[in-house]
Short mmCIF file of C-alpha atoms in Angstrom, two decimals:
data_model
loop_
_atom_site.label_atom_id
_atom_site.label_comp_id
_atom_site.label_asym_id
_atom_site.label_seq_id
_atom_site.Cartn_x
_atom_site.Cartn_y
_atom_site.Cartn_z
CA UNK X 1 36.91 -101.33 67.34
CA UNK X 2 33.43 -100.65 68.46
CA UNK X 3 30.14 -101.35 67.13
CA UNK X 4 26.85 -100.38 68.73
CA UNK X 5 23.68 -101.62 68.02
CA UNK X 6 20.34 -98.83 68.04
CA UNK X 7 17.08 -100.88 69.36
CA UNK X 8 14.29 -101.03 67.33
CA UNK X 9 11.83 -98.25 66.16
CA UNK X 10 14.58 -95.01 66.95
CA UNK X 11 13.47 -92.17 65.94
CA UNK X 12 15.05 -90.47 62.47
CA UNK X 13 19.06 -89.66 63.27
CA UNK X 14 19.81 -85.32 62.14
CA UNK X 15 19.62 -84.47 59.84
CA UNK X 16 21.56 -81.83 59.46
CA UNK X 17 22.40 -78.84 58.01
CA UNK X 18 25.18 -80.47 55.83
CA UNK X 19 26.13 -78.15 52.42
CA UNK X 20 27.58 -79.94 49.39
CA UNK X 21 30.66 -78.26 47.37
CA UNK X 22 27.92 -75.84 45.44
CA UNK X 23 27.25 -74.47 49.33
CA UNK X 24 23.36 -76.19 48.88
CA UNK X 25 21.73 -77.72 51.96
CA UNK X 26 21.85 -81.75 51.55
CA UNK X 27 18.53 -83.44 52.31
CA UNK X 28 20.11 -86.55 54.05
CA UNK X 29 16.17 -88.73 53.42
CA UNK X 30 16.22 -87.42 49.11
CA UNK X 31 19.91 -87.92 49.01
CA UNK X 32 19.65 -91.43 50.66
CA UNK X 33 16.67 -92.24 48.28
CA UNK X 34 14.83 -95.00 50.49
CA UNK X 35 18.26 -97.14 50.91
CA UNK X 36 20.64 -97.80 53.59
CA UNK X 37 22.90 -95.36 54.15
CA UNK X 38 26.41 -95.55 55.40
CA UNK X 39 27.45 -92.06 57.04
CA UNK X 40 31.15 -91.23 57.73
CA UNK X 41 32.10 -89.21 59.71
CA UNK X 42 35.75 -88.04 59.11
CA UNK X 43 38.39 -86.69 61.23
CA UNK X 44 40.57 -84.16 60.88
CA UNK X 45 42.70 -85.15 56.81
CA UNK X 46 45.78 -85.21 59.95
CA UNK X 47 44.50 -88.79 60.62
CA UNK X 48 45.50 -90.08 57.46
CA UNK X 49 41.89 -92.71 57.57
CA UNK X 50 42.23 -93.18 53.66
CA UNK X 51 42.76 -96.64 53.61
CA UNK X 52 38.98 -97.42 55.82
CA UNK X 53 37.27 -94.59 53.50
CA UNK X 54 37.96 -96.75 50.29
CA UNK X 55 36.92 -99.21 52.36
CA UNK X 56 33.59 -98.06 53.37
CA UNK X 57 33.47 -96.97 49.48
CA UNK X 58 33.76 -100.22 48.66
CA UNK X 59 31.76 -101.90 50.97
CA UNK X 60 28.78 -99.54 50.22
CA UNK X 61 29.29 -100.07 46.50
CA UNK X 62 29.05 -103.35 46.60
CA UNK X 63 25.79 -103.41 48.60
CA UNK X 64 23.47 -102.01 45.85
CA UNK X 65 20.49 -100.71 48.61
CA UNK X 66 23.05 -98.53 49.89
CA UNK X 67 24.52 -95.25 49.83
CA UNK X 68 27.63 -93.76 51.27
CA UNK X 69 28.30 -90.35 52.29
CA UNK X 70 31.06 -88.87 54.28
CA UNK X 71 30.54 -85.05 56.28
CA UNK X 72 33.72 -83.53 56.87
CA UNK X 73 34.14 -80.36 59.66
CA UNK X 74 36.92 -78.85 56.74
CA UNK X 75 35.42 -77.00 54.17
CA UNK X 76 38.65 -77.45 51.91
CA UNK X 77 37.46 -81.35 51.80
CA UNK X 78 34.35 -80.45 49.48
CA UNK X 79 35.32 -81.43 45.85
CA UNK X 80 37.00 -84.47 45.71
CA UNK X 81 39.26 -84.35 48.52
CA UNK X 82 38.37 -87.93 49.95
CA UNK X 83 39.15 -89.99 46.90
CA UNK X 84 36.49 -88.96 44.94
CA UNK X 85 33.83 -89.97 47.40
CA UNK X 86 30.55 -87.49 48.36
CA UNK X 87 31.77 -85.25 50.77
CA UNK X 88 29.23 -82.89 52.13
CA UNK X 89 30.54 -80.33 54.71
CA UNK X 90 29.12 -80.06 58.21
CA UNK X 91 29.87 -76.31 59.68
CA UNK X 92 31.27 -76.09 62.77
CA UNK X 93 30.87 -80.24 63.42
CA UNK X 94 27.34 -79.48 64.58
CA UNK X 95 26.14 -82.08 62.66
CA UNK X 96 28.85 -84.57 63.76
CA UNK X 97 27.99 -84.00 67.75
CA UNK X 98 24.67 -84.86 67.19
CA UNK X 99 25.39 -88.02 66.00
CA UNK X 100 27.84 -88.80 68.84
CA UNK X 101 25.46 -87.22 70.96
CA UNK X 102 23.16 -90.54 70.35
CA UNK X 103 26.01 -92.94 71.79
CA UNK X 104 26.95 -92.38 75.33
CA UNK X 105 30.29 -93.10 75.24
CA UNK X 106 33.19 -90.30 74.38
CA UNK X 107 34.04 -90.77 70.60
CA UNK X 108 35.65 -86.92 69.78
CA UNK X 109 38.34 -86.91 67.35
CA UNK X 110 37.70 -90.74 66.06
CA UNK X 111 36.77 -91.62 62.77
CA UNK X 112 32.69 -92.53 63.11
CA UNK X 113 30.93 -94.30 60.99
CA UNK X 114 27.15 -94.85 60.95
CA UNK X 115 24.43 -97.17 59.38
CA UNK X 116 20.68 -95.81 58.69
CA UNK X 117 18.09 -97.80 57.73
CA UNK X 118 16.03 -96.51 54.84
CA UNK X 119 14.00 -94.48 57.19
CA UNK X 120 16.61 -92.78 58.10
CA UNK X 121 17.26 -94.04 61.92
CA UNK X 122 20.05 -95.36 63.08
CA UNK X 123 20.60 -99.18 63.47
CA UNK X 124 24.42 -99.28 63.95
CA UNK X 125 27.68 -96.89 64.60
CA UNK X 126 30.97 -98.03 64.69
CA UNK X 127 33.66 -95.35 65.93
CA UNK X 128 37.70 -97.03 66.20
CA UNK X 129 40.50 -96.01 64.59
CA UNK X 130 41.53 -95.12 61.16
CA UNK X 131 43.77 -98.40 60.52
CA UNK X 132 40.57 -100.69 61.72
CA UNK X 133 39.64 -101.41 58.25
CA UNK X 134 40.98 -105.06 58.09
CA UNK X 135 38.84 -105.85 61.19
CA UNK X 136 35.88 -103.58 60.33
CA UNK X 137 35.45 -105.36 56.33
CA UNK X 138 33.39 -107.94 57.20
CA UNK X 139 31.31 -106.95 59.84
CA UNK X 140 30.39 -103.27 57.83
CA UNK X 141 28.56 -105.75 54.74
CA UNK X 142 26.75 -107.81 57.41
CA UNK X 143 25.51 -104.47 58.95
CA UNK X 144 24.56 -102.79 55.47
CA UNK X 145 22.92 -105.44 54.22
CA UNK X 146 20.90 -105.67 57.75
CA UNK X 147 19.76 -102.15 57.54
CA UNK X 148 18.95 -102.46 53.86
CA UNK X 149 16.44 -104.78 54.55
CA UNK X 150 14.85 -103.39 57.72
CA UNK X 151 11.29 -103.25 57.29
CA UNK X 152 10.72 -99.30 57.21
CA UNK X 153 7.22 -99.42 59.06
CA UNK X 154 9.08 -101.56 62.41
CA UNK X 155 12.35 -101.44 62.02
CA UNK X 156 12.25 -105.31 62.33
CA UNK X 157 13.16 -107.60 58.88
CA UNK X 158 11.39 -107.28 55.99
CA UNK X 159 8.55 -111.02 56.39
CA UNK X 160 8.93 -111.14 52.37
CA UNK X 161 12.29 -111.19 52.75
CA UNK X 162 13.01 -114.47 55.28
CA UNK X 163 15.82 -115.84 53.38
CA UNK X 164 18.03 -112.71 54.18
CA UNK X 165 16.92 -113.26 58.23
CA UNK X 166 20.29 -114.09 58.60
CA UNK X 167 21.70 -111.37 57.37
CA UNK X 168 20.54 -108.95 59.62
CA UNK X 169 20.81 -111.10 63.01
#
């Protein structure tokens, strides 16, 4: 299990073109609607990763300034496929390098997940395996609660918000 940290003040993460199951371009900053949002990025359905995608459900659920959303390379994954959970399809994985384009480390063919503030850059990725989740719990509701209060203008902690400091460090 692997977590990387993004420094401070990164630019916006792609954002896309991902389609949702009515074949309509998803605007990742609307659909993410000035929260955190928790991005996974799913393997092929092969890997069998349901148990950390209810997971990550859960864990985004439960942090109410965040949203989850997970982009899938199969098109036959739009509409429910992934327990119910917003799937949005990315064409050809395009979408999907990008992202691991931003880590330099090899992460093709793992499950990847990552955190964007509300301004839509990235403060965290994680990329492991799909039976991580017991080992990933904790430490993904420390992260989403970090990047849910990042202050959008610095990407540092929201000053209003000092009880929560410890939270995000």
């Amino acid at each position: 299990m692997t977590w990387i940290r993004f420094g401070r003040n990164e630019p916006a993460a792609p954002a896309g073109p991902l389609f949702d199951a009515g074949g309509h371009m998803l605007d990742l900053r609307a659909y993410s609607d000035g929260c955190a949002l928790l991005i996974f990025f799913a393997p092929s359905r092969e890997a069998d990763c349901d148990g950390l995608l209810e997971g990550l459900l859960a864990a985004a659920r439960d942090e109410p300034d965040a949203q989850a959303l997970v982009v899938s390379a199969a098109r036959g994954d739009l509409g429910g496929a992934f327990n119910d959970a917003p799937v949005v399809y990315d064409e050809g994985g395009r979408v999907a390098a990008r992202y691991r384009g931003l880590m330099e480390v090899d992460t093709e063919g793992q499950p990847l997940i990552f955190v964007l503030d509300r301004d839509g850059a990235p403060v965290y990725a994680w990329f492991g395996s799909c039976d991580a989740w017991s080992e990933l719990s904790g430490e993904l509701s420390h992260r989403l609660r970090s990047a849910a209060f990042l202050c959008p203008e610095c990407s540092v902690p929201d000053p209003v918000a000092s009880s929560m400091w410890e939270a995000v460090y």
